[in-house]
XYZ file of C-alpha atoms in Angstrom:
627
model
C -67.771 -87.569 64.900
C -70.097 -86.897 62.053
C -67.098 -87.323 59.716
C -66.673 -90.893 61.119
C -70.182 -91.667 60.490
C -69.786 -90.645 57.012
C -67.638 -93.584 56.230
C -70.002 -96.671 55.441
C -67.553 -99.179 56.950
C -67.574 -97.409 60.188
C -71.469 -97.567 60.234
C -71.452 -101.360 59.499
C -68.652 -101.949 61.901
C -70.569 -100.211 64.512
C -73.762 -101.733 64.134
C -72.013 -105.411 64.109
C -70.245 -104.584 67.279
C -73.360 -103.301 68.877
C -75.488 -106.347 67.807
C -72.722 -108.510 69.140
C -72.666 -106.967 72.430
C -76.444 -107.329 72.680
C -76.236 -111.045 71.662
C -73.590 -111.767 74.182
C -75.221 -109.893 77.172
C -78.590 -111.332 76.245
C -77.252 -114.906 76.208
C -75.436 -114.455 79.637
C -78.599 -112.932 81.183
C -80.798 -115.716 79.684
C -82.736 -113.728 77.277
C -85.030 -115.333 74.925
C -83.298 -117.392 72.234
C -84.997 -115.479 69.424
C -83.813 -112.305 70.732
C -80.097 -113.586 70.985
C -80.291 -115.110 67.566
C -81.833 -111.995 65.904
C -78.806 -110.075 67.419
C -76.265 -112.437 66.241
C -77.943 -112.312 62.724
C -77.725 -108.514 62.675
C -73.974 -108.914 63.867
C -73.230 -111.315 61.089
C -75.099 -109.497 58.148
C -73.783 -105.933 59.125
C -70.216 -106.924 59.466
C -69.972 -109.759 57.077
C -72.205 -108.414 54.097
C -69.496 -106.451 52.591
C -66.606 -108.722 52.754
C -68.849 -111.658 51.514
C -69.920 -109.395 48.560
C -66.292 -108.646 47.760
C -65.333 -112.228 48.094
C -68.140 -113.262 45.618
C -67.081 -110.673 43.137
C -63.524 -112.082 43.318
C -64.774 -115.496 42.746
C -66.435 -114.218 39.532
C -62.881 -113.177 38.563
C -61.704 -116.814 39.329
C -59.810 -115.458 42.522
C -60.399 -116.527 46.118
C -59.616 -113.829 48.703
C -59.304 -113.531 52.455
C -62.594 -111.710 52.836
C -64.531 -114.592 51.559
C -62.437 -117.185 53.637
C -63.285 -114.983 56.863
C -66.970 -115.185 56.144
C -66.903 -118.730 55.502
C -64.940 -119.340 58.650
C -67.583 -117.382 60.703
C -70.450 -119.243 59.096
C -68.880 -122.574 59.699
C -68.407 -121.803 63.193
C -72.112 -120.788 63.541
C -73.161 -123.885 61.633
C -71.662 -125.917 64.490
C -73.260 -123.898 67.308
C -70.333 -121.656 68.068
C -72.231 -118.178 67.499
C -69.889 -116.402 69.618
C -66.868 -117.267 67.902
C -68.153 -116.590 64.404
C -69.527 -113.288 65.656
C -66.181 -112.378 67.214
C -64.470 -112.975 63.847
C -66.838 -110.904 62.085
C -66.557 -108.019 64.525
C -62.759 -108.070 64.585
C -62.552 -108.177 60.668
C -65.232 -105.437 60.329
C -63.395 -103.207 62.850
C -60.180 -103.604 60.991
C -61.809 -102.719 57.764
C -63.465 -99.597 59.378
C -60.201 -98.460 60.864
C -58.412 -98.794 57.499
C -61.347 -96.777 55.764
C -61.294 -94.054 58.268
C -57.398 -93.609 57.846
C -57.677 -93.797 54.122
C -60.732 -91.347 53.915
C -59.238 -88.809 56.243
C -55.903 -88.625 54.369
C -57.387 -88.411 51.079
C -59.738 -85.645 52.244
C -56.805 -83.608 53.537
C -54.926 -84.103 50.263
C -57.940 -83.167 48.068
C -58.314 -79.938 50.250
C -54.820 -78.920 48.690
C -55.929 -79.109 45.052
C -56.968 -76.103 43.168
C -59.114 -77.494 40.544
C -60.667 -73.996 39.303
C -60.875 -73.990 35.634
C -58.559 -71.954 33.488
C -59.899 -69.053 31.510
C -58.305 -66.843 28.858
C -58.889 -63.296 27.413
C -59.054 -63.819 23.650
C -58.661 -60.961 21.468
C -60.848 -60.988 18.385
C -62.492 -58.635 15.776
C -65.264 -57.873 18.318
C -62.583 -57.051 21.132
C -61.835 -58.971 24.389
C -63.780 -62.141 25.436
C -63.380 -64.415 28.321
C -63.322 -67.917 26.997
C -62.284 -71.365 28.511
C -58.596 -71.987 28.000
C -59.468 -75.564 26.410
C -61.611 -73.535 23.614
C -58.315 -71.783 22.361
C -57.026 -72.821 18.801
C -53.641 -72.235 17.084
C -53.488 -68.790 15.758
C -55.636 -67.175 18.504
C -54.330 -64.078 20.329
C -54.640 -63.773 24.101
C -54.089 -60.976 26.423
C -52.412 -61.894 29.702
C -52.620 -59.200 32.473
C -50.261 -58.801 35.391
C -50.606 -61.796 37.843
C -52.501 -63.941 35.587
C -51.743 -67.533 34.497
C -50.707 -67.826 30.843
C -53.609 -70.075 29.330
C -51.621 -71.679 26.542
C -48.205 -72.295 24.993
C -47.512 -69.565 22.448
C -45.150 -66.646 21.435
C -45.071 -63.178 22.791
C -45.967 -60.813 20.047
C -46.318 -57.563 22.203
C -45.280 -56.439 25.553
C -42.582 -57.058 28.209
C -42.827 -58.608 31.584
C -41.363 -61.141 33.867
C -42.637 -64.713 33.711
C -42.484 -67.120 36.903
C -41.788 -70.487 35.410
C -40.958 -72.157 38.558
C -43.772 -74.637 38.441
C -42.243 -76.040 35.095
C -38.604 -75.379 35.090
C -37.731 -75.077 38.795
C -36.289 -71.693 38.230
C -37.137 -69.771 41.400
C -36.654 -66.253 39.973
C -38.981 -64.932 37.245
C -37.703 -64.978 33.523
C -37.518 -61.731 31.579
C -39.893 -62.016 28.549
C -40.078 -59.769 25.520
C -41.491 -60.209 22.192
C -40.200 -63.371 20.318
C -40.113 -65.460 23.469
C -41.847 -68.507 24.000
C -44.179 -68.819 27.027
C -45.876 -71.893 28.491
C -49.561 -72.736 29.806
C -49.689 -72.569 33.640
C -46.685 -70.168 34.244
C -47.543 -66.858 35.878
C -47.080 -63.485 34.358
C -45.376 -60.785 36.227
C -45.767 -56.865 36.297
C -46.309 -56.339 32.610
C -49.053 -56.944 30.122
C -48.306 -59.544 27.427
C -50.037 -60.331 24.010
C -49.477 -63.983 23.169
C -50.141 -65.835 20.000
C -51.331 -69.337 20.556
C -48.919 -71.952 18.584
C -50.055 -75.166 20.234
C -53.371 -76.899 20.735
C -54.398 -76.722 24.522
C -54.495 -80.387 24.366
C -50.917 -80.667 23.526
C -49.164 -78.135 25.611
C -46.140 -78.902 27.709
C -48.359 -79.096 30.810
C -50.682 -81.735 29.000
C -47.614 -83.642 27.895
C -46.591 -83.656 31.651
C -50.170 -84.754 32.716
C -49.761 -87.596 30.103
C -46.465 -88.733 31.519
C -47.979 -88.806 35.017
C -51.088 -90.851 33.823
C -48.556 -93.393 32.207
C -46.377 -93.744 35.274
C -49.446 -94.087 37.739
C -50.788 -96.754 35.603
C -47.659 -98.665 36.039
C -47.307 -98.091 39.944
C -51.106 -98.997 40.424
C -50.084 -102.421 40.468
C -48.370 -102.262 43.769
C -49.983 -104.351 46.236
C -49.601 -105.091 50.101
C -47.653 -108.058 51.206
C -50.714 -109.618 52.476
C -52.641 -109.117 49.403
C -49.828 -110.910 47.417
C -50.091 -113.938 49.716
C -53.778 -114.135 50.427
C -54.829 -115.837 47.227
C -52.606 -118.788 47.571
C -53.294 -119.055 51.501
C -57.105 -118.867 50.779
C -56.952 -121.809 48.293
C -54.709 -124.049 50.711
C -57.065 -123.319 53.620
C -60.181 -124.258 51.632
C -58.415 -127.169 49.994
C -57.444 -128.379 53.491
C -60.852 -128.265 54.914
C -62.402 -129.988 51.932
C -59.837 -132.754 52.240
C -60.385 -133.084 55.946
C -63.928 -133.415 55.315
C -64.168 -135.650 52.226
C -61.148 -137.961 52.857
C -62.160 -139.419 56.206
C -65.768 -139.806 54.777
C -64.541 -141.748 51.926
C -62.958 -144.204 54.172
C -66.023 -144.660 56.412
C -65.589 -142.220 59.234
C -68.521 -140.767 61.051
C -69.943 -137.596 59.747
C -70.384 -135.543 62.808
C -66.839 -135.893 64.181
C -65.319 -135.440 60.691
C -67.380 -132.228 60.013
C -66.207 -131.046 63.593
C -62.604 -131.554 62.770
C -63.049 -129.744 59.317
C -64.897 -126.778 60.888
C -62.221 -126.462 63.564
C -59.625 -126.609 61.037
C -61.351 -123.923 58.871
C -61.797 -121.507 62.069
C -58.122 -122.057 63.523
C -56.697 -121.559 59.927
C -58.818 -118.463 59.153
C -56.699 -115.513 58.248
C -57.969 -113.012 60.959
C -54.581 -112.799 62.660
C -52.649 -112.874 59.525
C -54.564 -110.001 58.068
C -54.383 -108.013 61.431
C -50.646 -108.621 61.596
C -49.991 -106.175 58.889
C -52.830 -103.611 58.768
C -52.763 -102.158 62.187
C -48.865 -101.328 62.121
C -49.266 -99.740 58.611
C -52.387 -97.817 59.670
C -50.696 -96.728 62.854
C -47.830 -95.503 60.948
C -50.215 -93.603 58.634
C -51.546 -91.994 61.572
C -48.304 -91.057 63.228
C -47.134 -89.519 60.045
C -50.143 -87.482 59.773
C -49.747 -86.043 63.313
C -46.229 -84.882 62.235
C -47.271 -83.303 58.928
C -46.896 -85.903 56.496
C -50.052 -87.171 54.685
C -49.815 -90.675 53.297
C -52.552 -92.060 50.756
C -52.563 -95.675 51.649
C -50.834 -98.481 53.486
C -48.923 -99.587 50.505
C -47.081 -96.310 50.649
C -45.755 -97.372 54.132
C -44.507 -100.681 52.812
C -42.822 -98.997 49.954
C -41.049 -96.342 52.306
C -39.643 -99.137 54.346
C -37.793 -100.500 51.258
C -36.481 -97.157 50.092
C -32.631 -97.157 49.350
C -32.456 -94.283 47.062
C -33.738 -90.607 47.331
C -34.232 -87.941 44.501
C -34.907 -84.380 45.616
C -36.026 -81.488 43.521
C -34.318 -78.299 44.190
C -36.584 -75.301 44.188
C -39.162 -75.456 46.866
C -37.895 -78.693 48.230
C -34.320 -78.155 49.305
C -34.761 -74.463 48.970
C -37.627 -72.278 50.175
C -38.455 -71.261 46.622
C -38.134 -67.468 47.692
C -35.215 -65.323 46.587
C -33.320 -63.579 49.294
C -30.446 -60.875 49.258
C -27.203 -62.704 49.797
C -24.806 -59.993 48.945
C -24.508 -56.328 48.436
C -21.514 -54.898 46.529
C -21.147 -51.103 46.583
C -19.513 -49.353 43.781
C -20.153 -45.944 45.328
C -20.986 -45.390 49.155
C -21.683 -48.111 51.663
C -23.568 -51.339 51.130
C -26.496 -50.039 53.552
C -26.337 -46.814 51.163
C -27.029 -49.008 48.233
C -29.613 -51.071 49.978
C -31.525 -48.166 51.082
C -31.704 -46.624 47.384
C -32.795 -50.148 46.116
C -35.425 -50.786 48.820
C -36.924 -47.303 48.545
C -37.183 -47.682 44.632
C -38.715 -51.139 45.085
C -41.216 -49.960 47.696
C -44.111 -49.919 45.102
C -43.126 -53.243 43.362
C -44.824 -56.524 44.012
C -42.121 -58.516 42.099
C -40.288 -61.295 44.075
C -37.113 -59.644 43.744
C -38.406 -56.275 45.197
C -39.958 -58.028 47.954
C -36.625 -59.707 48.941
C -34.882 -56.433 48.730
C -37.287 -54.736 51.037
C -37.005 -57.683 53.449
C -33.322 -57.365 53.545
C -33.527 -53.735 54.297
C -35.923 -54.286 56.971
C -33.642 -56.948 58.416
C -30.528 -54.596 58.486
C -32.861 -51.878 59.922
C -31.975 -49.592 57.034
C -33.809 -46.225 57.143
C -35.376 -45.559 53.668
C -35.583 -42.018 52.291
C -38.538 -40.652 50.649
C -39.714 -41.896 47.263
C -42.057 -40.722 44.582
C -42.863 -41.229 40.941
C -42.487 -44.991 41.076
C -42.569 -46.684 37.487
C -42.424 -50.438 36.723
C -40.272 -51.323 33.782
C -41.844 -54.648 32.729
C -39.062 -57.308 32.135
C -36.324 -54.824 33.200
C -37.077 -53.557 36.688
C -38.277 -50.471 38.342
C -37.519 -46.719 38.309
C -38.376 -43.952 41.028
C -37.180 -40.656 42.381
C -35.611 -41.265 45.661
C -34.519 -38.329 47.763
C -34.327 -36.207 44.611
C -32.339 -38.873 42.818
C -33.615 -40.875 39.696
C -32.857 -44.414 40.856
C -33.197 -47.516 38.708
C -33.021 -51.153 40.122
C -33.232 -54.219 38.002
C -31.848 -56.492 35.250
C -28.179 -55.919 34.185
C -29.425 -54.945 30.918
C -29.835 -51.462 32.399
C -26.118 -51.024 32.412
C -24.291 -49.109 29.733
C -21.572 -50.776 27.668
C -18.885 -48.737 29.497
C -19.825 -49.785 32.980
C -17.065 -52.225 33.023
C -16.830 -52.343 36.903
C -20.266 -53.017 37.463
C -20.363 -55.855 34.884
C -17.315 -57.441 36.380
C -19.360 -57.602 39.877
C -22.312 -59.020 37.829
C -20.228 -61.750 36.352
C -18.761 -62.618 39.584
C -22.057 -63.004 41.278
C -23.397 -65.098 38.373
C -20.427 -67.401 38.688
C -21.438 -68.116 42.125
C -24.797 -69.129 41.108
C -26.628 -66.062 42.104
C -29.043 -63.606 40.311
C -27.420 -60.035 39.996
C -29.549 -56.974 40.413
C -28.022 -53.503 39.381
C -28.674 -50.257 41.131
C -28.325 -47.074 39.251
C -28.386 -43.441 40.491
C -28.924 -40.839 37.871
C -28.052 -43.642 35.149
C -24.672 -44.341 36.895
C -24.236 -47.849 38.635
C -23.819 -47.443 42.395
C -24.163 -51.146 43.504
C -24.997 -54.677 42.665
C -27.106 -56.820 44.693
C -26.850 -60.678 44.623
C -29.993 -62.795 45.152
C -30.322 -66.434 45.611
C -32.925 -69.156 46.642
C -31.808 -70.029 50.019
C -31.600 -73.538 51.547
C -34.267 -74.623 54.084
C -32.580 -74.392 57.583
C -32.969 -78.198 58.139
C -31.823 -79.169 54.541
C -28.023 -79.846 55.483
C -28.902 -81.909 58.554
C -31.814 -83.711 56.694
C -29.296 -84.702 53.934
C -26.793 -85.995 56.355
C -29.574 -88.056 58.021
C -30.845 -89.632 54.892
C -27.229 -90.378 53.876
C -26.676 -92.253 57.158
C -30.003 -93.886 57.005
C -30.051 -95.263 53.262
C -26.284 -95.542 52.797
C -25.959 -93.253 49.982
C -26.441 -89.479 49.639
C -29.654 -88.255 48.005
C -29.514 -86.947 44.402
C -30.509 -83.459 43.378
C -32.670 -83.495 40.159
C -33.501 -80.084 38.835
C -34.571 -78.146 35.890
C -32.689 -75.222 36.997
C -29.417 -74.097 35.389
C -26.201 -75.823 36.201
C -24.457 -72.985 37.939
C -27.116 -72.267 40.548
C -27.834 -76.057 40.997
C -24.135 -76.669 41.620
C -23.873 -73.911 44.310
C -26.998 -75.481 46.022
C -25.525 -78.845 45.971
C -22.084 -77.565 47.338
C -23.786 -75.948 50.305
C -25.639 -79.356 50.945
C -22.267 -81.397 50.549
C -23.466 -83.019 47.191
C -21.039 -81.286 44.951
C -19.188 -84.520 43.898
C -20.240 -86.355 40.891
C -21.004 -89.480 42.995
C -23.430 -87.590 45.002
C -25.563 -87.437 41.878
C -26.335 -83.733 40.756
C -28.433 -83.558 37.721
C -29.233 -80.065 36.405
C -31.257 -78.571 33.463
C -33.538 -81.639 33.286
C -36.904 -81.695 31.604
C -39.526 -83.681 33.287
C -38.904 -86.745 31.054
C -35.198 -86.551 32.018
C -36.104 -86.810 35.820
C -38.148 -89.874 35.174
C -35.311 -91.482 33.012
C -32.982 -90.996 35.903
C -35.294 -92.588 38.457
C -36.269 -95.454 36.001
C -32.476 -96.115 35.582
C -32.164 -96.663 39.261
C -35.348 -98.779 39.394
C -33.857 -101.163 36.843
C -30.692 -101.481 38.888
C -33.261 -103.006 41.662
C -33.276 -99.722 43.852
C -36.603 -98.452 45.678
C -36.701 -94.691 45.062
C -38.343 -91.983 47.110
C -38.757 -88.725 45.247
C -39.763 -85.359 46.662
C -40.750 -82.242 44.589
C -43.403 -79.488 44.328
C -43.800 -78.223 40.864
C -45.783 -79.311 37.707
C -42.412 -80.401 36.284
C -41.891 -82.794 39.302
C -45.271 -84.686 38.714
C -43.897 -87.378 36.354
C -40.900 -87.811 38.658
C -43.314 -88.291 41.625
C -45.527 -90.670 39.732
C -42.682 -92.927 38.464
C -40.799 -93.063 41.769
C -41.727 -96.017 44.091
C -42.766 -93.349 46.654
C -43.529 -89.878 45.527
C -44.091 -87.009 48.073
C -45.286 -83.582 47.101
C -44.138 -80.566 49.218
C -47.360 -79.126 50.372
C -46.153 -75.584 50.543
C -47.384 -74.202 47.214
C -47.451 -77.667 45.544
C -49.002 -77.832 42.113
C -52.508 -79.589 41.791
C -50.823 -81.959 39.386
C -47.899 -82.996 41.691
C -50.258 -83.497 44.632
C -52.502 -85.922 42.477
C -49.466 -87.755 41.134
C -47.772 -88.167 44.525
C -48.300 -90.952 46.930
C -48.337 -88.421 49.921
C -48.033 -84.672 50.854
C -45.254 -83.097 52.951
C -47.231 -80.325 54.772
C -44.423 -79.039 57.041
C -40.605 -79.468 57.448
C -40.421 -81.278 54.265
C -36.647 -81.919 54.483
C -36.502 -82.634 58.041
C -39.410 -85.231 57.927
C -37.923 -87.476 55.168
C -35.465 -89.588 57.383
C -38.027 -89.968 60.315
C -40.811 -91.185 57.941
C -38.434 -93.731 56.338
C -37.584 -94.807 59.866
C -41.167 -94.972 61.020
C -41.951 -97.080 58.043
C -39.129 -99.507 58.637
C -40.358 -99.940 62.238
C -43.898 -100.553 61.019
C -42.549 -103.216 58.723
C -40.606 -104.884 61.556
C -43.661 -105.053 63.787
C -45.764 -106.408 60.791
C -43.150 -108.997 60.135
C -43.033 -110.007 63.846
C -46.833 -110.138 63.829
C -46.812 -112.467 60.867
C -44.381 -114.713 62.398
C -46.302 -114.987 65.505
C -49.627 -115.399 63.879
C -48.334 -118.089 61.700
C -46.770 -119.891 64.375
C -50.022 -120.108 66.293
C -51.965 -121.281 63.215
C -49.141 -123.820 62.562
C -49.536 -124.951 66.182
C -53.297 -125.083 66.293
C -53.671 -126.704 62.736
C -51.113 -129.336 63.684
C -52.911 -130.093 66.852
C -56.219 -130.498 64.963
C -54.506 -132.807 62.246
C -52.682 -135.165 64.809
C -54.892 -135.056 67.716
C -58.162 -133.828 68.921
C -58.163 -130.131 69.340
C -61.355 -128.922 71.382
C -63.191 -126.427 69.428
C -63.382 -123.949 72.232
C -59.708 -124.211 72.959
C -58.977 -123.670 69.051
C -61.257 -120.627 68.950
C -59.687 -119.087 72.129
C -56.102 -119.520 70.819
C -57.028 -118.012 67.326
C -58.938 -115.109 68.820
C -56.255 -114.430 71.452
C -53.515 -114.314 68.783
C -55.728 -112.019 66.746
C -56.153 -109.536 69.551
C -52.318 -109.671 70.526
C -51.189 -108.830 66.912
C -53.739 -106.157 66.619
C -52.670 -104.513 69.965
C -49.087 -105.079 69.023
C -49.340 -103.168 65.772
C -51.403 -100.370 67.268
C -48.503 -99.502 69.934
C -47.018 -97.507 67.175
C -49.767 -94.780 67.848
C -48.659 -94.331 71.307
C -44.785 -94.560 70.661
C -44.235 -93.862 67.056
C -40.603 -92.991 67.655
C -40.676 -89.937 65.417
C -37.627 -87.802 66.096
C -37.079 -85.074 63.296
């Protein structure tokens, strides 16, 4: 409850509603006129001050918006003695604004909670030894020390040490890359088990990550112009209503009509034509869709995202961490000596002291197969190459195929076969002789295949796979998804700018694109797409900031239901708009060609407003979400 009261719109709407209730109750009970009048005044000021101020700000910019028109209609009702009708307009409009503010605040708070905004530091090596400094203070030529598990603070060249560097956030490659002196490393990637000494060769403001952030900012500025349908029409609508009211007042007076009935007709027109029902036709279903999506693990930043989702007819998916789990798993064991279980037992025992992603995958596979591990001692990490340990009296090495000798032809053939299939090969040696080869791969999410089929049926074309990963593993994943043919749109070995170019090309063809990804390299893609969704499991701060929403759970399985929900919300909004417009046209026509009683006009107007609001909110009870 305290979180609700922290939203100013909620406090204003609650005060306006309470004052309205006091005024109506007091009027019915015969309370003093001063008390009733004061309560109505509080109702009008509390609920109408913010929209009135917003409307005046718009006037200063030579715009006329619905907020000001609503306040003018309420004041017009009060001016002719219809305090109840004007108060009801204020309360309904204020309540709608409060609901929107609460939904937006909750979503944004949830998204901000995912961001890791801790400042980056670096261990700079100088004449006086090691010093901790902000990464932004590094200059070209500085040397930094990167210990195991630390983030690399700047783009540079490795001048000493060997390790494995996790580049998944930049390249999409799920497996750490072997790094030795002479290799280039990038800011934001994560060092593995070895210690690296890196010479900075690029200013921190010009790193690869900084360039990606600049692309995100540029794309975000372009997409920021997106507006709700009602916002696109409200300017013209407001001008027409004001012009109509002025014409109804001034025109008859010029021809000698009586002032009081002419003013009453113009005020009645202003009230029945006021845009409350039109505004509430669209916002409740869109806000209800945001709430329903949130209950199912999808955070959407604002109502414009729902409108854009409803129009989606093309989907772009990142591979690592989106279609796949982003965690390597053992998918094959080739025994050169003994059985596959013997090879796995040696490998898992040797990896027992390793925190490397491949080591964890090997141990997990041994546990899954219930393999009994022999005793192990003298564990040693071989940074950039693998591990070595003494297992049951035998020296066992597990790691990169570079451990093989030149004459290990049989093992090299197995390695080549696994790599052709898009897998990562890990060799197992006992007393320097190969005994087996393990194949590891980033496995698909269990729901990925069904999700791709559902998306294909829903939008009429298969989603495209856009990845920075190498072509061979990308092709293997696309094949398992049924996207191996060229028409399906497999795009591999892409830089961040390449991904945005693909999406921009679709947009020039008139497509509305939904993109999903999780890494830093996906941030420009998410910002460029009409709708960008960050995969919340390990999503980078930059990708979450660039996205229009976050997939907190079941990222693949929730895509098709989310689009379906958005389309349903759009249909409800369109039906509401048609109904609200029909009521306004009927009441305005009656007022123009006949004599519409003010009470009847207000009743019809308010009833239509309540009906469209309730029709929109029914999505909360029956969202139709079926993953």
